[in-house]
Short mmCIF file of C-alpha atoms and ligand atoms in Angstrom, two decimals:
data_model
loop_
_atom_site.label_atom_id
_atom_site.label_comp_id
_atom_site.label_asym_id
_atom_site.label_seq_id
_atom_site.Cartn_x
_atom_site.Cartn_y
_atom_site.Cartn_z
CA MET A 1 -62.77 -23.28 10.02
CA ALA A 2 -59.38 -22.19 11.20
CA THR A 3 -57.93 -18.83 10.78
CA ILE A 4 -54.69 -17.37 10.06
CA ASN A 5 -53.00 -13.84 11.56
CA ASP A 6 -54.04 -11.72 9.65
CA ASN A 7 -50.82 -8.93 10.30
CA TYR A 8 -49.11 -11.44 7.82
CA LEU A 9 -51.62 -9.95 4.91
CA LYS A 10 -50.42 -7.03 6.00
CA LEU A 11 -46.58 -7.67 4.37
CA LYS A 12 -45.88 -6.11 1.27
CA ALA A 13 -44.68 -8.79 0.18
CA GLY A 14 -40.12 -9.44 -0.18
CA TYR A 15 -39.79 -7.10 -3.05
CA LEU A 16 -36.83 -5.95 -3.09
CA PHE A 17 -34.78 -9.06 -3.33
CA PRO A 18 -37.18 -11.01 -6.17
CA GLU A 19 -37.26 -7.84 -7.68
CA ILE A 20 -34.04 -7.61 -8.36
CA ALA A 21 -33.37 -10.97 -9.35
CA ARG A 22 -36.30 -10.77 -11.59
CA ARG A 23 -34.24 -7.29 -13.73
CA VAL A 24 -30.89 -9.20 -13.52
CA ASN A 25 -32.24 -12.51 -15.05
CA ALA A 26 -34.33 -10.36 -18.27
CA PHE A 27 -30.14 -8.69 -17.80
CA ALA A 28 -29.12 -11.81 -18.49
CA GLN A 29 -31.53 -13.39 -20.62
CA ALA A 30 -31.27 -10.12 -22.97
CA ASN A 31 -27.21 -10.28 -22.50
CA PRO A 32 -26.40 -14.16 -22.54
CA ASP A 33 -22.39 -13.69 -22.97
CA ALA A 34 -23.00 -10.51 -20.48
CA GLN A 35 -20.38 -11.17 -16.84
CA ILE A 36 -22.68 -9.86 -14.32
CA ILE A 37 -21.30 -9.14 -11.13
CA ARG A 38 -23.02 -9.17 -7.89
CA LEU A 39 -22.16 -6.99 -5.59
CA GLY A 40 -25.32 -6.65 -4.01
CA ILE A 41 -25.36 -9.71 -1.55
CA GLY A 42 -25.38 -9.39 2.46
CA ASP A 43 -24.09 -13.05 2.36
CA VAL A 44 -19.60 -14.07 2.93
CA THR A 45 -18.76 -15.25 0.76
CA GLU A 46 -14.40 -16.46 1.97
CA PRO A 47 -14.10 -19.48 4.40
CA LEU A 48 -14.12 -21.06 7.67
CA PRO A 49 -11.99 -19.79 9.63
CA ASP A 50 -9.03 -23.22 10.10
CA ALA A 51 -9.52 -22.60 13.98
CA CYS A 52 -13.22 -23.15 13.82
CA ARG A 53 -13.48 -25.40 11.60
CA HIS A 54 -10.74 -27.29 13.37
CA ALA A 55 -12.88 -27.11 16.97
CA MET A 56 -16.23 -28.48 14.80
CA ILE A 57 -14.57 -31.53 13.59
CA GLN A 58 -12.83 -31.83 16.89
CA ALA A 59 -16.93 -31.83 18.37
CA VAL A 60 -17.93 -34.48 16.49
CA HIS A 61 -15.84 -37.35 17.51
CA ASP A 62 -15.94 -36.15 20.76
CA LEU A 63 -19.67 -36.67 19.63
CA GLY A 64 -18.49 -40.10 18.28
CA ASP A 65 -17.39 -41.51 21.72
CA ARG A 66 -20.08 -42.08 24.76
CA THR A 67 -17.90 -40.60 27.50
CA THR A 68 -17.96 -37.57 25.19
CA PHE A 69 -21.41 -37.28 24.08
CA LYS A 70 -23.75 -34.33 24.82
CA GLY A 71 -26.83 -34.79 23.87
CA TYR A 72 -28.99 -31.90 24.90
CA GLY A 73 -27.13 -28.48 26.16
CA PRO A 74 -28.62 -25.86 28.19
CA GLU A 75 -30.94 -23.27 25.57
CA GLN A 76 -28.61 -20.64 26.62
CA GLY A 77 -25.36 -22.05 25.89
CA TYR A 78 -22.67 -23.82 27.42
CA VAL A 79 -20.71 -22.01 29.64
CA TRP A 80 -17.18 -22.34 28.80
CA LEU A 81 -18.45 -20.22 25.20
CA ARG A 82 -20.80 -17.61 27.70
CA GLU A 83 -18.00 -16.86 29.94
CA LYS A 84 -15.27 -16.30 26.93
CA ILE A 85 -17.44 -14.03 24.80
CA ALA A 86 -18.76 -11.36 28.55
CA VAL A 87 -14.39 -11.61 28.76
CA HIS A 88 -12.88 -10.71 25.52
CA ASP A 89 -16.46 -8.97 23.57
CA PHE A 90 -17.32 -7.35 26.98
CA GLN A 91 -14.66 -7.05 30.03
CA ALA A 92 -12.12 -6.51 27.44
CA ARG A 93 -14.24 -3.18 26.83
CA GLY A 94 -14.67 -1.97 29.77
CA ALA A 95 -18.45 -3.37 30.05
CA ALA A 96 -19.63 -4.88 32.88
CA ILE A 97 -22.07 -7.96 31.61
CA GLU A 98 -21.86 -11.29 33.53
CA ALA A 99 -21.71 -14.77 31.81
CA ASP A 100 -25.21 -15.43 32.61
CA GLU A 101 -26.31 -12.31 30.46
CA ILE A 102 -24.90 -13.90 27.59
CA PHE A 103 -27.33 -15.89 25.43
CA ILE A 104 -26.76 -17.97 22.81
CA SER A 105 -28.43 -18.53 20.06
CA ASP A 106 -28.78 -19.55 16.23
CA GLY A 107 -29.23 -16.48 14.90
CA SER A 108 -29.40 -12.04 15.50
CA LYS A 109 -31.84 -12.40 12.44
CA CYS A 110 -34.84 -14.88 14.61
CA ASP A 111 -33.17 -13.13 18.06
CA THR A 112 -34.34 -9.11 16.82
CA GLY A 113 -37.76 -11.16 16.18
CA ASN A 114 -38.21 -13.32 18.77
CA ILE A 115 -37.35 -10.30 21.34
CA LEU A 116 -40.97 -8.87 20.58
CA ASP A 117 -42.70 -12.36 22.76
CA ILE A 118 -41.73 -10.95 25.98
CA PHE A 119 -42.62 -6.89 25.17
CA GLY A 120 -46.68 -6.23 25.04
CA ARG A 121 -48.35 -5.01 21.91
CA ASN A 122 -48.91 -1.59 23.36
CA ASN A 123 -45.19 0.31 22.70
CA ILE A 124 -44.30 3.23 20.48
CA ILE A 125 -42.37 1.43 18.06
CA ALA A 126 -38.98 3.27 16.87
CA VAL A 127 -36.88 2.36 13.53
CA THR A 128 -34.42 4.37 11.29
CA ASP A 129 -34.74 4.85 7.30
CA PRO A 130 -33.61 3.25 6.01
CA VAL A 131 -33.54 -0.40 8.07
CA TYR A 132 -32.73 -3.84 8.03
CA PRO A 133 -36.47 -5.12 7.73
CA VAL A 134 -36.58 -7.40 10.53
CA TYR A 135 -37.64 -5.30 13.00
CA VAL A 136 -40.23 -4.09 10.48
CA ASP A 137 -41.72 -6.93 9.22
CA THR A 138 -41.13 -8.59 12.62
CA ASN A 139 -42.96 -5.95 13.88
CA VAL A 140 -45.98 -5.89 11.45
CA MET A 141 -46.80 -9.48 12.30
CA ALA A 142 -46.79 -9.25 15.88
CA GLY A 143 -49.39 -6.73 15.43
CA ASN A 144 -47.29 -3.71 16.78
CA THR A 145 -48.23 -2.20 13.48
CA GLY A 146 -50.94 -0.47 11.64
CA GLU A 147 -51.68 -1.04 7.10
CA ALA A 148 -48.14 0.25 5.27
CA ASN A 149 -49.11 3.45 3.34
CA ASP A 150 -47.54 3.61 -0.64
CA LYS A 151 -44.34 4.53 0.45
CA GLY A 152 -43.94 1.17 2.49
CA GLU A 153 -44.11 3.00 5.68
CA TYR A 154 -46.06 1.25 8.38
CA GLY A 155 -48.55 3.35 10.63
CA GLY A 156 -48.10 2.87 14.10
CA LEU A 157 -44.28 3.13 13.28
CA VAL A 158 -41.84 5.50 13.81
CA TYR A 159 -39.18 6.77 11.06
CA LEU A 160 -36.39 8.13 11.92
CA PRO A 161 -35.03 9.33 8.41
CA VAL A 162 -31.30 8.68 8.85
CA THR A 163 -29.89 10.96 4.92
CA ALA A 164 -26.18 12.89 4.71
CA GLU A 165 -27.49 15.96 5.95
CA ASN A 166 -27.62 14.27 9.58
CA ASN A 167 -24.26 12.24 8.92
CA PHE A 168 -26.36 8.71 9.19
CA THR A 169 -26.63 9.30 12.52
CA ALA A 170 -30.90 9.36 13.84
CA GLU A 171 -32.14 13.17 15.77
CA ILE A 172 -33.33 11.52 19.08
CA PRO A 173 -37.28 11.77 19.24
CA GLN A 174 -39.16 14.89 20.29
CA GLN A 175 -42.08 12.32 20.94
CA LYS A 176 -41.52 9.66 23.70
CA VAL A 177 -40.82 5.55 21.80
CA ASP A 178 -40.92 2.88 23.48
CA LEU A 179 -38.73 0.75 21.47
CA ILE A 180 -36.07 1.78 19.47
CA TYR A 181 -34.10 -0.06 17.06
CA LEU A 182 -30.71 1.19 16.78
CA CYS A 183 -27.81 -0.28 14.67
CA PHE A 184 -24.14 -0.01 14.55
CA PRO A 185 -22.41 -0.72 12.26
CA ASN A 186 -25.08 0.03 9.62
CA ASN A 187 -26.35 -2.05 7.35
CA PRO A 188 -27.26 -0.56 4.89
CA THR A 189 -25.42 2.25 5.02
CA GLY A 190 -21.73 1.54 6.90
CA ALA A 191 -22.55 4.79 9.79
CA THR A 192 -20.93 3.96 12.80
CA ALA A 193 -21.74 5.78 16.41
CA THR A 194 -19.68 8.07 18.91
CA LYS A 195 -19.97 6.99 22.45
CA GLU A 196 -21.67 10.97 22.35
CA HIS A 197 -24.04 9.59 19.71
CA LEU A 198 -24.81 6.71 22.06
CA LYS A 199 -25.01 8.11 25.11
CA ASP A 200 -27.68 10.26 24.26
CA TRP A 201 -29.38 7.50 23.28
CA VAL A 202 -28.76 5.52 26.56
CA ASN A 203 -29.65 9.06 28.46
CA TYR A 204 -33.47 9.22 26.27
CA ALA A 205 -34.20 6.06 26.55
CA ARG A 206 -33.71 6.13 30.25
CA SER A 207 -35.29 9.39 30.79
CA GLN A 208 -38.35 7.61 28.47
CA GLY A 209 -38.32 4.21 30.46
CA SER A 210 -37.66 2.71 27.11
CA ILE A 211 -35.70 -0.16 25.62
CA ILE A 212 -32.48 0.10 22.88
CA PHE A 213 -32.35 -2.73 20.40
CA PHE A 214 -28.84 -2.82 19.86
CA ASP A 215 -27.87 -4.51 16.78
CA ALA A 216 -24.08 -5.08 16.77
CA ALA A 217 -23.66 -7.24 14.50
CA TYR A 218 -20.38 -5.57 12.74
CA GLU A 219 -18.55 -4.28 15.29
CA ALA A 220 -15.74 -6.40 13.95
CA PHE A 221 -15.47 -4.16 11.56
CA ILE A 222 -15.10 -0.92 13.40
CA THR A 223 -10.84 0.11 12.94
CA ASP A 224 -11.57 3.07 14.23
CA PRO A 225 -10.46 3.24 18.00
CA GLU A 226 -12.12 6.04 19.24
CA LEU A 227 -15.80 4.16 18.22
CA PRO A 228 -17.38 2.00 20.89
CA HIS A 229 -18.46 -1.94 20.26
CA SER A 230 -20.84 -1.59 22.32
CA ILE A 231 -23.48 0.11 23.59
CA TYR A 232 -22.96 -0.96 27.58
CA GLU A 233 -19.38 1.04 26.54
CA ILE A 234 -22.07 3.85 27.73
CA GLU A 235 -22.48 4.12 31.48
CA GLY A 236 -26.82 3.54 32.34
CA ALA A 237 -26.74 0.80 29.23
CA ARG A 238 -27.25 -1.93 31.42
CA GLU A 239 -31.05 -0.10 32.69
CA CYS A 240 -31.74 0.59 28.47
CA ALA A 241 -30.05 -1.76 26.03
CA ILE A 242 -30.54 -5.32 24.83
CA GLU A 243 -27.56 -5.69 22.38
CA PHE A 244 -27.33 -8.18 19.18
CA ARG A 245 -23.78 -10.04 18.23
CA SER A 246 -23.40 -12.02 16.02
CA PHE A 247 -20.66 -14.78 15.02
CA SER A 248 -22.45 -14.25 10.73
CA LYS A 249 -20.17 -11.18 9.70
CA ASN A 250 -16.75 -10.95 11.73
CA ALA A 251 -15.86 -15.64 11.27
CA GLY A 252 -18.04 -16.28 8.55
CA PHE A 253 -21.37 -18.52 10.38
CA THR A 254 -23.86 -17.14 8.25
CA GLY A 255 -24.38 -20.95 7.13
CA THR A 256 -22.91 -22.40 10.39
CA ARG A 257 -25.01 -20.34 12.79
CA CYS A 258 -24.26 -19.02 15.64
CA ALA A 259 -25.21 -15.72 17.45
CA LEU A 260 -25.66 -14.42 21.19
CA THR A 261 -28.00 -11.52 22.75
CA VAL A 262 -27.05 -9.92 25.71
CA VAL A 263 -29.83 -9.33 28.43
CA PRO A 264 -28.53 -7.57 31.50
CA LYS A 265 -29.55 -8.77 34.61
CA THR A 266 -30.46 -4.98 35.60
CA LEU A 267 -33.11 -4.05 33.39
CA THR A 268 -36.85 -3.88 33.69
CA ALA A 269 -40.24 -3.04 31.93
CA LYS A 270 -43.56 -2.40 33.39
CA ALA A 271 -45.98 -5.27 33.87
CA ALA A 272 -50.00 -4.44 33.36
CA ASP A 273 -50.17 -3.71 36.72
CA GLY A 274 -46.83 -1.06 36.85
CA SER A 275 -44.35 -3.62 38.48
CA ASN A 276 -41.45 -3.90 37.65
CA ILE A 277 -40.48 -6.75 35.83
CA GLU A 278 -36.90 -7.71 34.73
CA LEU A 279 -36.34 -9.00 31.37
CA TRP A 280 -33.79 -11.68 32.51
CA LYS A 281 -36.28 -13.92 33.50
CA LEU A 282 -38.54 -13.34 30.15
CA TRP A 283 -35.78 -13.64 28.12
CA ASN A 284 -34.89 -16.79 30.11
CA ARG A 285 -38.13 -18.50 30.10
CA ARG A 286 -38.74 -17.57 26.66
CA GLN A 287 -35.61 -18.94 25.45
CA SER A 288 -36.39 -22.50 27.69
CA THR A 289 -39.34 -22.80 26.46
CA LYS A 290 -39.07 -22.16 22.07
CA PHE A 291 -35.62 -23.16 22.39
CA ASN A 292 -33.73 -26.09 22.81
CA GLY A 293 -29.64 -24.64 21.75
CA VAL A 294 -27.07 -24.23 19.73
CA SER A 295 -25.63 -27.50 18.71
CA TYR A 296 -22.74 -28.75 21.12
CA ILE A 297 -20.23 -28.61 17.74
CA VAL A 298 -21.30 -25.25 15.81
CA GLN A 299 -20.31 -23.41 19.89
CA ARG A 300 -16.88 -25.38 20.16
CA GLY A 301 -16.78 -23.83 16.20
CA ALA A 302 -17.96 -20.97 17.60
CA GLU A 303 -15.19 -20.77 20.93
CA ALA A 304 -12.72 -21.09 18.25
CA VAL A 305 -12.61 -17.76 17.57
CA TYR A 306 -11.50 -16.68 20.50
CA SER A 307 -8.67 -18.54 20.95
CA GLU A 308 -5.73 -17.11 19.32
CA GLU A 309 -4.86 -18.18 16.31
CA GLY A 310 -8.76 -17.86 16.05
CA GLN A 311 -8.70 -14.14 16.94
CA ALA A 312 -5.93 -13.70 14.46
CA GLN A 313 -8.00 -15.51 12.05
CA ILE A 314 -10.93 -13.55 11.81
CA LYS A 315 -8.95 -10.48 11.82
CA ALA A 316 -7.20 -11.30 9.06
CA LEU A 317 -10.83 -12.20 7.06
CA VAL A 318 -12.29 -8.64 8.61
CA SER A 319 -9.29 -6.91 7.37
CA PHE A 320 -10.27 -8.50 3.64
CA TYR A 321 -13.48 -7.53 3.80
CA LEU A 322 -12.96 -4.11 4.21
CA GLU A 323 -9.41 -4.00 2.19
CA ASN A 324 -12.64 -4.67 -0.38
CA ALA A 325 -14.50 -1.89 1.29
CA GLN A 326 -11.34 0.62 0.66
CA ILE A 327 -10.95 -0.57 -3.17
CA ILE A 328 -14.63 -0.01 -3.77
CA ARG A 329 -15.08 3.59 -2.42
CA GLN A 330 -11.14 4.31 -3.85
CA GLN A 331 -12.23 3.13 -7.70
CA LEU A 332 -16.22 4.73 -7.02
CA THR A 333 -14.82 8.07 -5.87
CA SER A 334 -13.13 8.16 -8.91
CA ALA A 335 -15.26 7.58 -10.90
CA GLY A 336 -17.16 11.04 -9.22
CA LEU A 337 -19.10 9.48 -7.11
CA LYS A 338 -20.20 10.61 -3.95
CA VAL A 339 -19.68 7.58 -1.12
CA TYR A 340 -20.68 7.14 2.22
CA GLY A 341 -19.45 4.12 5.65
CA GLY A 342 -17.42 1.27 4.03
CA VAL A 343 -14.44 2.25 6.54
CA ASN A 344 -16.05 0.09 9.80
CA ALA A 345 -18.32 -1.58 7.91
CA PRO A 346 -18.75 -3.91 5.10
CA TYR A 347 -20.86 -1.25 3.43
CA VAL A 348 -20.16 1.42 0.91
CA TRP A 349 -23.44 3.92 0.56
CA VAL A 350 -23.78 5.02 -2.53
CA LYS A 351 -25.45 8.72 -3.15
CA THR A 352 -26.70 8.13 -6.89
CA PRO A 353 -25.68 11.28 -9.84
CA ALA A 354 -27.12 13.20 -11.51
CA GLY A 355 -30.76 13.13 -9.28
CA LEU A 356 -30.41 9.48 -10.24
CA THR A 357 -33.60 7.60 -8.30
CA SER A 358 -32.07 4.26 -6.91
CA TRP A 359 -33.81 2.00 -9.21
CA GLU A 360 -32.03 4.06 -12.33
CA PHE A 361 -29.09 4.13 -10.77
CA PHE A 362 -29.45 -0.16 -10.53
CA ASP A 363 -30.57 0.14 -14.18
CA LYS A 364 -27.92 1.79 -15.22
CA LEU A 365 -25.30 0.02 -13.72
CA LEU A 366 -26.69 -3.43 -14.67
CA GLN A 367 -26.48 -2.31 -18.25
CA THR A 368 -23.63 -0.42 -18.79
CA VAL A 369 -20.97 -2.21 -16.14
CA ASN A 370 -23.22 -5.69 -15.83
CA VAL A 371 -22.87 -4.95 -12.48
CA VAL A 372 -25.55 -5.36 -9.14
CA GLY A 373 -25.92 -3.27 -6.30
CA THR A 374 -28.92 -2.86 -4.14
CA PRO A 375 -31.17 -0.11 -4.39
CA GLY A 376 -31.14 2.29 -1.26
CA SER A 377 -34.91 2.94 -1.60
CA GLY A 378 -35.36 -0.52 -1.08
CA PHE A 379 -34.40 -0.22 2.69
CA GLY A 380 -37.17 2.72 3.16
CA ALA A 381 -38.41 5.72 2.10
CA ALA A 382 -35.43 7.96 2.92
CA GLY A 383 -32.85 5.15 0.63
CA GLU A 384 -34.39 7.03 -2.32
CA GLY A 385 -31.27 8.19 -3.94
CA TYR A 386 -29.29 6.28 -2.19
CA PHE A 387 -27.36 2.40 -3.92
CA ARG A 388 -25.46 -0.26 -1.70
CA ILE A 389 -22.26 -1.52 -3.06
CA SER A 390 -21.38 -4.50 -0.14
CA ALA A 391 -17.62 -6.10 0.30
CA PHE A 392 -18.56 -9.25 1.30
CA ASN A 393 -17.26 -10.66 -2.46
CA SER A 394 -13.39 -11.62 -3.98
CA ARG A 395 -11.28 -9.74 -5.19
CA GLU A 396 -10.87 -10.17 -8.29
CA ASN A 397 -14.81 -9.25 -8.36
CA VAL A 398 -14.04 -6.08 -6.64
CA GLU A 399 -11.44 -4.70 -8.96
CA VAL A 400 -13.13 -6.17 -12.36
CA ALA A 401 -15.79 -4.52 -10.64
CA MET A 402 -14.63 -1.22 -9.85
CA GLN A 403 -12.41 -1.33 -13.35
CA ARG A 404 -15.85 -1.27 -15.54
CA ILE A 405 -17.12 1.82 -13.47
CA THR A 406 -13.69 3.85 -13.70
CA GLU A 407 -14.07 2.35 -16.69
CA LYS A 408 -16.66 3.10 -18.69
CA PHE A 409 -19.87 4.03 -16.41
CA SER A 410 -20.08 7.99 -17.21
CA ILE A 411 -22.11 9.82 -15.42
CA ASN A 412 -22.84 12.44 -17.29
CA PHE A 413 -25.64 11.25 -18.63
CA PRO A 414 -26.99 12.08 -22.17
C1 LIG G 501 -26.36 -10.00 9.06
C2 LIG G 501 -27.10 -9.48 10.09
C3 LIG G 501 -27.43 -9.82 11.09
C4 LIG G 501 -26.31 -11.55 10.90
O1 LIG G 501 -27.55 -11.92 11.40
P1 LIG G 501 -27.56 -13.51 12.19
O2 LIG G 501 -29.20 -14.16 11.89
O3 LIG G 501 -26.91 -14.00 13.23
O4 LIG G 501 -27.01 -14.48 10.26
C5 LIG G 501 -28.22 -9.30 11.98
N1 LIG G 501 -27.98 -7.42 12.03
C6 LIG G 501 -28.13 -6.59 10.06
C7 LIG G 501 -28.15 -6.24 10.70
C8 LIG G 501 -27.36 -8.59 9.38
O5 LIG G 501 -26.79 -7.10 8.91
#
């Protein structure tokens, strides 16, 4: 009889988004006239930049001509794309990353999970709480955790709480951890990290021989010139960090699929015999074996992000979402709510008023103003008492939702 990977049985059934859908559907059925506005989504809403679309159309034509046709591309991605990324996203910011340290992929979601392939099963792993659920669930699947307790915390993981009390930046752990997941600007809290905060992490990681997984999916939303976009802007990060980037949120590629992972050649970890092994070699081997590259068409689309028009268009796209975030911040504040994030990030993290739990606030918002957000507790126990509002939406939806909240939502609940 075939057997399964029993680790999958430890997974808490995808609870958050199905439960949101269940409550919204029940409400919609009971109130068929309600115009429900969904501000819970983590997906982009605006169309692909023209520059990317035109490049993809041209790429389709290339494939239609036998002299320019492309079959399998390099598993690591085309050199012309990797070089542009190295220059624009890293070297221009003083981060010494070379094109051959960049691996193109079809998503940061898969890469943040797949990266565990090249690490041992005995590492001590730290995640923030609240957290992007992919980091946790992929460790459960890989067998790196025990069972979940009733708060949804898995045995064996080190949870680093991030709340208003620590300004949404995790304290450096007292104990030794081997792998650390950091996400800045953060999903779900919208928090950012200063150079000093990242320096503390890099120093910790180097002193312990740990590896930082740095998820920079939202770096394009950084407007404050003092904030680092890449962990490699910090000295020593080439010796302790892997960075994940994506074209999903800056260029609207959530459905098109293109991302990248940076594995510096100077990064090593220990083999069972105690020798230091270059992680670049392992990731290169892993990708060459299990991955056959991102389509030529999509990589040409991603390349166009670095053209003059492309840069202007993605800037406009990001500014549009940031203006949404600004409207959300302003209106929620004037409705008497305490808000965080949403300045260098597309997420606004709201403190629930009057001691409501995240789910109580969810129900209240749905019932009184027909607006849907995401309960903070769904991202981890320390997210209880918070609520995520996404700026990924049309201007009209944001304005109507905020108008309803300022006009009809009372925080002085009976
Ligand atoms: C959206 C998002 C990504 C990007 O994932 P893709 O698979 O590249 O679309 C990565 N990390 C976080 C935290 C995200 O929210």
